[in-house]
Coordinates of C-alpha atoms and ligand atoms in Angstrom, one line a residue:
M393 CA 100.8 117.9 106.4
K394 CA 100.2 114.2 106.3
E395 CA 97.3 114.2 108.7
A396 CA 95.7 117.5 107.0
L397 CA 95.7 115.2 103.9
K398 CA 94.2 112.2 105.5
E399 CA 91.0 114.2 106.5
K400 CA 90.4 115.1 102.8
L401 CA 91.0 111.7 101.4
K402 CA 87.3 109.9 100.9
K403 CA 87.3 110.1 97.3
N404 CA 84.8 109.8 94.9
L405 CA 84.3 108.8 91.2
F406 CA 85.2 111.7 88.6
I407 CA 82.7 111.7 85.8
N408 CA 81.5 114.3 83.6
G409 CA 83.0 117.2 85.5
E410 CA 81.6 116.0 88.7
W411 CA 82.5 114.2 91.8
I412 CA 80.1 111.2 92.1
P413 CA 79.4 109.1 94.9
A414 CA 80.3 105.4 94.3
E415 CA 78.4 102.3 94.8
H416 CA 81.6 100.4 96.5
Y417 CA 84.4 101.9 98.1
T418 CA 87.6 100.1 99.3
P419 CA 90.4 101.3 101.7
L420 CA 93.6 102.1 100.6
D421 CA 96.4 101.0 102.7
S422 CA 99.9 102.6 102.8
P423 CA 102.3 99.8 101.5
Y424 CA 105.2 101.1 104.0
N425 CA 103.1 100.6 107.2
G426 CA 99.8 99.2 106.4
E427 CA 97.7 102.2 107.6
C428 CA 94.8 102.9 105.7
I429 CA 95.3 106.2 104.0
A430 CA 92.0 106.7 102.3
E431 CA 88.7 105.2 101.3
V432 CA 88.6 105.2 97.4
P433 CA 85.7 103.9 95.1
S434 CA 85.7 100.4 93.4
A435 CA 83.7 101.1 90.0
T436 CA 81.3 99.0 88.8
V437 CA 80.8 98.4 85.3
E438 CA 77.8 100.7 85.3
E439 CA 79.7 103.3 86.4
V440 CA 82.3 102.9 83.9
E441 CA 79.2 102.9 81.5
R442 CA 78.7 106.5 82.8
A443 CA 82.1 107.6 82.2
L444 CA 82.1 106.2 78.8
Q445 CA 79.0 107.8 77.9
S446 CA 80.5 111.2 79.3
A447 CA 83.8 110.7 77.8
Y448 CA 81.8 109.9 74.2
E449 CA 79.4 113.1 74.6
A450 CA 82.3 115.4 75.4
R451 CA 84.5 114.4 72.2
K452 CA 82.8 117.0 70.3
T453 CA 83.5 120.0 72.6
M454 CA 87.3 118.9 72.5
G455 CA 87.4 118.0 69.1
S456 CA 86.1 121.5 68.2
M457 CA 88.1 123.5 70.8
P458 CA 90.8 125.6 69.4
S459 CA 94.2 124.7 70.0
H460 CA 95.3 127.8 72.3
Q461 CA 92.5 127.1 74.3
R462 CA 93.6 123.5 75.0
A463 CA 97.0 124.9 75.4
A464 CA 95.5 127.4 77.9
I465 CA 94.1 124.7 79.9
L466 CA 97.4 123.1 80.3
E467 CA 99.2 126.0 80.9
N468 CA 96.8 126.6 83.7
L469 CA 97.6 123.0 84.8
V470 CA 101.3 123.7 84.9
R471 CA 100.7 126.6 87.3
L472 CA 98.5 125.0 89.7
L473 CA 100.6 121.8 89.8
D474 CA 103.7 124.2 90.6
Q475 CA 101.8 126.1 93.2
R476 CA 100.7 122.6 94.8
S477 CA 104.0 120.6 94.0
E478 CA 104.8 119.6 97.7
E479 CA 101.2 118.4 98.3
A480 CA 101.3 116.3 95.2
A481 CA 104.9 115.0 96.3
Q482 CA 103.5 113.9 99.5
I483 CA 100.2 112.1 98.3
I484 CA 103.0 110.0 95.5
A485 CA 105.0 109.3 98.6
M486 CA 101.9 108.0 100.9
E487 CA 100.0 105.9 98.5
A488 CA 103.2 104.4 96.5
A489 CA 105.6 104.2 99.4
K490 CA 108.1 106.3 97.0
P491 CA 110.6 108.0 99.0
L492 CA 109.9 111.6 99.0
M493 CA 112.9 113.4 97.4
T494 CA 112.0 110.7 94.6
A495 CA 108.5 111.9 94.5
R496 CA 109.6 115.2 94.3
G497 CA 111.3 114.5 91.1
E498 CA 108.0 113.0 89.9
V499 CA 106.4 116.1 90.3
A500 CA 108.9 118.1 88.5
R501 CA 108.8 115.8 85.8
T502 CA 105.1 115.6 85.7
I503 CA 105.2 119.8 85.4
Q504 CA 107.5 119.3 82.5
T505 CA 105.4 116.9 80.8
Y506 CA 102.2 118.9 81.1
K507 CA 104.2 121.9 79.8
F508 CA 105.4 120.0 76.8
A509 CA 101.6 119.0 76.2
A510 CA 100.8 122.6 76.0
E511 CA 103.5 123.5 73.7
E512 CA 102.8 120.8 71.4
A513 CA 99.2 121.5 71.4
K514 CA 100.0 124.4 69.1
R515 CA 102.0 122.7 66.5
I516 CA 99.8 119.5 65.8
H517 CA 99.7 119.8 61.8
G518 CA 99.6 117.8 58.6
E519 CA 101.8 118.3 55.3
T520 CA 101.1 119.3 51.5
I521 CA 101.7 116.3 49.2
P522 CA 103.2 117.2 45.9
V523 CA 100.5 115.5 44.0
D524 CA 101.9 116.4 40.5
A525 CA 104.9 114.1 41.3
A526 CA 102.6 111.3 39.9
P527 CA 101.3 111.3 36.6
G528 CA 97.2 112.0 36.9
G529 CA 98.0 114.2 39.8
E530 CA 98.3 117.6 37.9
G531 CA 95.6 120.2 38.6
R532 CA 95.2 118.9 42.2
I533 CA 96.3 120.1 45.8
A534 CA 96.7 117.6 48.6
Y535 CA 97.4 118.3 52.0
T536 CA 96.8 116.7 55.4
V537 CA 95.4 117.3 58.9
R538 CA 95.7 115.4 62.1
E539 CA 92.4 114.8 63.7
P540 CA 91.7 113.8 67.5
L541 CA 90.7 109.8 67.2
G542 CA 87.9 110.8 70.0
V543 CA 87.8 108.6 73.3
I544 CA 91.3 107.4 74.7
G545 CA 91.1 104.5 77.4
A546 CA 94.2 105.3 79.6
I547 CA 95.1 102.6 81.9
T548 CA 98.3 103.4 84.1
P549 CA 100.4 101.5 86.7
F550 CA 101.5 102.5 90.3
N551 CA 105.1 103.1 89.8
F552 CA 104.9 106.8 88.5
P553 CA 101.3 107.3 89.5
M554 CA 101.5 111.3 88.3
N555 CA 103.9 111.2 85.8
L556 CA 102.5 108.4 83.6
V557 CA 99.4 109.6 83.8
A558 CA 100.6 112.9 82.5
H559 CA 102.1 111.1 79.6
K560 CA 98.5 110.1 78.6
V561 CA 96.2 113.1 79.7
G562 CA 98.6 115.8 78.4
P563 CA 98.8 114.6 74.5
A564 CA 95.3 113.6 74.8
I565 CA 93.9 117.1 75.9
A566 CA 96.9 118.8 73.7
S567 CA 95.3 116.8 70.6
G568 CA 91.4 117.4 71.5
N569 CA 90.8 113.9 72.6
T570 CA 88.6 112.9 75.7
V571 CA 89.7 110.3 78.4
I572 CA 88.7 107.7 80.8
L573 CA 91.7 107.1 83.0
K574 CA 91.7 103.9 85.1
P575 CA 94.7 104.2 87.5
A576 CA 96.3 101.5 89.3
E577 CA 94.6 100.1 92.1
Q578 CA 97.5 101.3 94.6
T579 CA 97.6 104.9 93.4
P580 CA 94.5 106.3 92.5
L581 CA 94.9 109.7 94.9
S582 CA 97.5 110.9 92.5
A583 CA 94.9 110.4 89.7
Y584 CA 92.0 112.3 91.7
F585 CA 94.4 115.2 92.7
L586 CA 95.1 115.9 89.1
A587 CA 90.9 116.0 88.1
E588 CA 90.9 118.5 90.8
L589 CA 93.6 120.6 89.5
L590 CA 92.3 120.4 85.7
Q591 CA 88.7 121.3 87.0
E592 CA 90.3 124.4 88.1
A593 CA 91.9 125.0 85.0
G594 CA 89.1 125.0 83.1
L595 CA 88.7 121.4 81.5
P596 CA 85.2 120.9 80.1
P597 CA 83.3 118.3 82.0
G598 CA 83.3 114.7 80.4
A599 CA 86.9 115.5 78.8
L600 CA 88.5 113.7 81.5
N601 CA 86.7 110.9 83.9
I602 CA 88.5 108.8 86.4
V603 CA 87.3 105.3 87.3
T604 CA 89.1 103.4 90.1
G605 CA 89.1 99.8 90.8
N606 CA 89.4 96.3 89.7
G607 CA 91.9 96.3 86.6
S608 CA 90.2 93.5 85.0
L609 CA 86.7 94.7 85.5
I610 CA 87.2 98.2 84.3
G611 CA 89.8 97.3 81.8
E612 CA 88.2 94.5 79.8
K613 CA 85.1 97.2 79.4
L614 CA 87.4 100.1 78.5
V615 CA 89.0 97.7 76.2
T616 CA 86.3 96.2 74.5
D617 CA 83.5 99.1 74.1
E618 CA 83.5 100.5 70.8
R619 CA 83.2 104.0 71.7
V620 CA 86.7 103.9 72.8
Q621 CA 88.8 104.3 70.1
K622 CA 92.5 103.9 71.7
I623 CA 93.9 102.0 74.6
S624 CA 97.1 103.7 75.9
F625 CA 98.3 101.0 78.5
T626 CA 101.5 101.1 80.9
G627 CA 102.0 98.2 82.9
S628 CA 103.2 94.5 83.2
P629 CA 103.7 92.5 80.1
A630 CA 101.1 89.9 80.9
V631 CA 98.1 92.2 81.1
G632 CA 99.5 94.3 77.9
K633 CA 99.3 91.0 76.0
H634 CA 95.9 90.2 77.3
I635 CA 94.8 94.0 76.0
R636 CA 96.2 93.4 72.8
S637 CA 94.4 90.4 72.3
K638 CA 91.0 91.6 73.3
A639 CA 91.4 95.0 71.5
G640 CA 90.1 94.1 67.8
L641 CA 90.9 97.1 65.7
K642 CA 91.5 99.7 68.1
R643 CA 94.6 101.4 68.4
V644 CA 96.7 100.2 71.3
T645 CA 100.0 101.5 72.8
L646 CA 101.7 99.3 75.1
E647 CA 104.6 100.4 77.4
L648 CA 105.5 97.5 79.3
G649 CA 108.5 96.0 81.5
S650 CA 111.8 95.2 81.0
N651 CA 115.3 93.9 82.8
A652 CA 117.3 96.8 81.8
A653 CA 121.3 96.6 81.2
V654 CA 124.4 98.4 81.3
I655 CA 127.8 97.4 79.9
V656 CA 130.8 99.0 81.4
D657 CA 133.7 98.8 79.3
K658 CA 137.3 98.4 80.7
E659 CA 138.6 102.1 80.4
V660 CA 135.7 103.9 82.0
D661 CA 136.6 106.0 85.5
L662 CA 134.6 104.1 87.9
D663 CA 134.5 107.1 90.4
K664 CA 132.6 108.7 87.9
I665 CA 129.6 106.3 87.1
I666 CA 129.1 104.3 90.3
S667 CA 126.4 106.6 92.2
R668 CA 124.6 106.8 89.0
C669 CA 124.5 103.0 88.9
V670 CA 123.7 102.6 92.3
S671 CA 120.5 105.1 91.8
G672 CA 119.8 103.6 88.7
A673 CA 119.5 100.5 90.4
F674 CA 117.8 101.1 93.7
A675 CA 115.6 104.2 93.2
F676 CA 112.2 103.8 93.9
Q677 CA 113.2 100.5 95.3
G678 CA 114.0 99.1 91.5
Q679 CA 110.2 99.8 90.7
V680 CA 111.0 101.6 87.7
C681 CA 110.4 100.3 84.2
I682 CA 113.9 101.1 82.9
S683 CA 115.5 100.0 86.4
L684 CA 119.2 99.1 86.2
Q685 CA 118.8 95.3 86.7
R686 CA 121.9 93.8 85.1
I687 CA 125.4 95.3 85.1
Y688 CA 128.0 93.7 82.5
V689 CA 131.3 94.9 83.6
H690 CA 134.7 94.1 81.5
Q691 CA 136.8 91.6 83.5
E692 CA 139.7 94.0 84.1
I693 CA 137.9 96.4 86.3
Y694 CA 135.4 93.9 87.7
T695 CA 136.5 93.5 91.1
A696 CA 137.2 97.1 91.5
F697 CA 133.7 97.9 90.2
V698 CA 132.1 95.4 92.7
E699 CA 133.9 96.9 95.7
K700 CA 132.8 100.3 95.0
F701 CA 129.4 99.7 94.0
V702 CA 128.9 97.6 97.2
S703 CA 130.1 100.3 99.1
A704 CA 128.2 103.2 97.8
A705 CA 125.1 100.9 98.1
Q706 CA 125.8 100.2 102.0
K707 CA 125.2 104.1 102.4
L708 CA 121.8 104.4 101.1
V709 CA 119.0 105.2 103.6
I710 CA 116.5 102.8 104.2
G711 CA 113.0 103.9 106.0
D712 CA 109.8 105.9 106.1
P713 CA 109.0 107.2 102.6
L714 CA 107.9 110.6 104.0
D715 CA 111.4 111.2 105.4
S716 CA 113.4 113.4 103.2
A717 CA 116.5 111.6 104.1
T718 CA 115.1 107.9 102.6
D719 CA 116.5 106.6 99.7
V720 CA 114.8 103.4 99.6
S721 CA 111.3 102.2 101.3
A722 CA 108.8 99.7 100.9
L723 CA 108.0 97.6 98.0
I724 CA 104.4 98.4 96.8
S725 CA 103.3 95.1 98.2
F726 CA 104.2 91.7 100.0
R727 CA 103.6 89.7 97.2
Y728 CA 106.5 91.3 95.6
V729 CA 108.8 90.9 98.5
Q730 CA 108.0 87.3 98.8
R731 CA 108.7 86.7 95.0
S732 CA 112.1 88.7 95.0
L733 CA 113.0 86.5 98.1
D734 CA 112.0 83.2 96.0
W735 CA 114.0 84.3 93.0
I736 CA 117.0 85.7 95.4
E737 CA 116.9 82.0 96.6
E738 CA 116.8 80.1 93.3
A739 CA 119.9 82.4 92.6
K740 CA 121.8 81.3 95.4
Q741 CA 121.1 77.7 94.7
Q742 CA 122.0 77.9 91.5
G743 CA 125.7 79.3 92.2
A744 CA 125.1 83.0 92.7
T745 CA 126.8 85.2 95.3
I746 CA 125.0 87.3 97.5
V747 CA 127.4 90.1 98.4
M748 CA 124.7 92.8 99.8
G749 CA 120.6 92.3 101.1
G750 CA 118.8 89.3 100.3
K751 CA 116.7 89.8 103.1
A752 CA 113.6 91.9 103.9
E753 CA 111.6 93.6 106.7
G754 CA 108.1 94.0 106.4
N755 CA 107.3 95.1 102.6
I756 CA 111.1 96.6 102.9
L757 CA 113.5 94.5 100.9
Y758 CA 117.1 95.2 101.4
P759 CA 119.1 96.7 98.7
T760 CA 120.2 93.3 96.9
V761 CA 123.6 92.8 95.2
L762 CA 124.3 89.5 93.1
L763 CA 127.5 88.0 91.3
N764 CA 127.7 85.2 89.0
V765 CA 124.3 84.9 88.1
E766 CA 123.5 82.5 84.9
P767 CA 121.3 84.5 82.3
S768 CA 118.6 81.6 82.5
L769 CA 117.8 82.3 86.3
K770 CA 115.0 84.7 87.1
V771 CA 116.6 87.5 88.4
S772 CA 118.4 87.8 85.2
C773 CA 115.8 86.8 82.8
Q774 CA 112.5 87.9 84.2
E775 CA 112.0 91.7 85.2
V776 CA 112.6 92.1 89.0
F777 CA 111.0 95.2 89.7
A778 CA 112.4 95.1 92.9
P779 CA 115.9 96.6 94.4
I780 CA 118.0 93.7 93.1
V781 CA 120.7 94.0 91.0
L782 CA 123.4 91.6 89.2
I783 CA 127.0 92.4 88.5
N784 CA 128.6 89.8 86.0
K785 CA 131.7 90.1 84.0
F786 CA 132.5 89.9 80.6
S787 CA 135.8 89.4 78.4
S788 CA 134.7 91.2 75.0
I789 CA 132.2 93.9 73.9
D790 CA 130.6 91.3 71.6
E791 CA 130.0 88.9 74.4
A792 CA 128.4 91.9 76.5
I793 CA 125.9 92.6 73.7
E794 CA 124.9 89.3 73.2
L795 CA 124.3 89.2 77.1
V796 CA 122.4 92.3 76.9
N797 CA 120.4 90.9 73.9
D798 CA 119.5 87.7 75.2
S799 CA 116.3 88.8 77.0
R800 CA 112.8 88.7 76.0
Y801 CA 112.3 92.9 76.6
G802 CA 114.0 95.8 75.1
L803 CA 113.3 99.0 76.5
Q804 CA 116.4 100.7 77.0
A805 CA 120.2 100.0 77.4
G806 CA 123.3 101.7 78.5
I807 CA 127.2 101.5 77.6
Y808 CA 129.8 103.1 79.3
T809 CA 132.9 103.4 77.0
Q810 CA 135.7 105.5 76.1
N811 CA 136.1 104.1 72.7
I812 CA 133.7 105.9 69.9
Q813 CA 133.9 102.7 67.7
T814 CA 132.6 100.5 70.6
A815 CA 129.8 103.2 71.1
L816 CA 128.8 103.4 67.7
N817 CA 128.6 99.8 67.0
A818 CA 126.7 99.2 70.5
T819 CA 124.1 101.5 69.1
Q820 CA 123.8 99.6 66.1
Q821 CA 123.8 96.2 67.9
L822 CA 121.8 96.8 70.8
H823 CA 118.1 95.4 70.2
V824 CA 116.3 98.0 72.1
G825 CA 114.0 101.1 72.0
G826 CA 116.6 103.3 73.0
V827 CA 120.6 103.2 73.3
I828 CA 122.2 105.7 76.1
V829 CA 125.7 106.3 75.9
N830 CA 127.9 107.0 78.8
D831 CA 124.8 106.5 81.1
I832 CA 122.7 104.3 82.4
P833 CA 119.4 103.0 80.9
T834 CA 117.4 104.5 83.6
F835 CA 117.6 107.9 81.7
R836 CA 114.2 109.6 80.2
L837 CA 113.1 112.9 79.7
D838 CA 109.9 113.5 78.6
H839 CA 110.0 114.9 75.2
M840 CA 112.2 112.0 74.2
P841 CA 110.6 109.5 72.3
Y842 CA 110.4 106.3 74.6
G843 CA 109.1 102.9 74.2
G844 CA 110.4 99.4 73.7
V845 CA 110.6 96.3 71.2
K846 CA 109.9 92.7 72.0
E847 CA 108.1 92.3 74.9
S848 CA 108.8 95.9 76.2
G849 CA 105.9 97.1 74.0
I850 CA 104.4 98.6 71.1
G851 CA 104.5 102.4 70.1
R852 CA 106.3 105.3 71.5
E853 CA 105.2 107.9 74.2
G854 CA 106.9 111.4 74.7
V855 CA 104.7 114.1 74.4
K856 CA 104.8 114.8 70.5
Y857 CA 105.0 111.3 69.7
A858 CA 101.9 110.3 71.9
I859 CA 100.0 112.8 70.1
E860 CA 100.9 111.1 66.8
E861 CA 99.3 108.0 67.9
M862 CA 96.4 109.7 69.6
T863 CA 95.6 111.3 66.0
E864 CA 94.3 110.1 62.6
Q865 CA 95.9 111.5 59.8
K866 CA 93.2 112.6 57.2
L867 CA 94.0 113.5 53.5
I868 CA 92.3 116.3 51.6
V869 CA 92.5 116.4 47.7
F870 CA 90.9 119.4 45.9
N871 CA 90.5 118.9 42.1
R872 CA 91.3 122.4 40.4
T873 CA 90.3 121.1 37.0
Ligands
LIG1308 P1 99.9 96.2 86.1 O1 99.9 95.4 84.6 O2 99.6 94.8 87.3 O3 98.7 97.2 86.2 C1 98.7 98.4 85.3 C2 97.4 98.8 85.2 O4 96.7 97.9 84.5 C3 96.7 98.9 86.3 O5 95.8 100.0 86.4 C4 95.7 97.6 86.8 O6 94.6 98.0 87.3 C5 95.0 97.4 85.0 N1 95.1 95.9 84.7 C6 94.8 94.9 85.6 N2 94.4 94.0 84.9 C7 93.9 94.7 83.8 C8 93.0 93.9 82.7 N3 92.7 92.6 82.5 N4 92.8 94.8 81.6 C9 93.1 96.0 81.8 N5 93.6 96.6 82.6 C10 94.0 95.7 83.6 O7 101.4 97.0 86.3 P2 101.7 97.2 87.7 O8 102.2 96.5 88.6 O9 100.8 98.5 88.1 O10 103.4 98.6 87.0 C11 104.1 97.7 86.8 C12 104.5 97.3 85.4 O11 104.4 98.2 84.8 C13 106.1 97.1 85.4 O12 106.0 95.5 84.3 C14 106.7 98.0 84.9 O13 107.8 97.6 83.9 C15 105.8 98.4 83.7 N6 106.2 100.2 83.3 C16 106.3 100.1 82.2 C17 106.6 101.6 81.8 C18 107.0 101.8 80.3 O14 107.0 103.2 80.2 N7 107.8 100.7 79.6 C19 106.6 102.6 82.9 C20 106.0 102.1 83.8 C21 106.0 101.0 84.3

């Protein structure tokens, strides 16, 4: 299968429904073993310009397409992706070093996301306004409709190369917009695979255009071009802030990073929660925006929690992403391995205890567990985006909530507790986009409103919510008198 994929993998730009040879190509290497897996276009500004023009022209076709037809295209896509799901999972595993089992999970979720998009396409509507509620409103009828914005610039990260693309392309098509997609440098193949399927699914030329290559070059053009009505960005806070500062009056949705935390109260049955916590911390090598990075455990059960957690984490299988048995594989690049080792070393120097991991081999960082970590250390207050988790103890829930909130981020937080009052108080006091009670923060279904506060971003995704942000509310008033 891997060999068969490799043969196909010289990719061209996807512009106006055609595969256009690019001026420049760059090799794409596997993060796991450094082997070249494909050659991909590195788009120039002129090529991005072509894509922009094509998306701009296609906006009329998409804007006037009836919703049943938009839904039908997305339904076709769901069927095609379902038929080719194993191939899709292998592409993700190869380009992102995502363990195959996890990649299969991502494909299953991507199918869900497009299914929700197909369904939502049919229920985009406005409301009637009771205009006679105000003096002067008599004899009038008012209602709103939701219109597509036009061209959406979608910029996506490496860590969910299919599903996070789906969270932009699905709602955009559902609501009659066109898209220029700029996927992450390391994961262009998943995006080109989607283009193939959407072409077969009947998407009109120009409705989706894919330009791969340098983030700042392509990103800058999309963010500053007047034909683009909205930037939907998922990625790091640094790039997100830069985009916001350049975007002028464009709409901007930013789905950024976090250092997500869970609180474990004293009466919790540890045997029920340990495997969830281990998977939240180490799934896809911790490269998930809501990865479990900080665990705060009540002092009465702290020692037992640490013992059970470490014992479960030691059973993780480390290795080749294309092997179905692998739980943890390589980080996306050596730069992040080095950064992780530096941050672990800093923690060690400042008194933290390393009870597991703390070392690397090639691009694989071994799952690492740290205890007694001061909140000011980088492994606690920054986003590690690596298989590193800290476990600290607390003596009161108020203290634990303060520790969780002591962060520049606020995407999701979790709390395990048997006490309903504690749970209700926590849902009020935790300053995040989503509170997950009796589970880890690493929980997302694709129709939930999803997004953060503070440096975790602006706006919400989750198909219906993304559609709201990709459409403009227009008011219509009839004077009957
Ligand atoms: P990144 O910010 O390095 O890259 C994201 C995208 O931005 C890439 O396509 C990149 O090419 C592009 N880019 C780079 N410079 C740009 C510029 N100047 N202008 C416009 N675009 C530019 O992020 P990454 O390393 O691919 O992904 C990891 C980050 O994404 C983490 O911080 C993670 O938490 C975050 N993330 C957030 C969510 C969420 O939903 N909140 C989901 C997944 C990942």
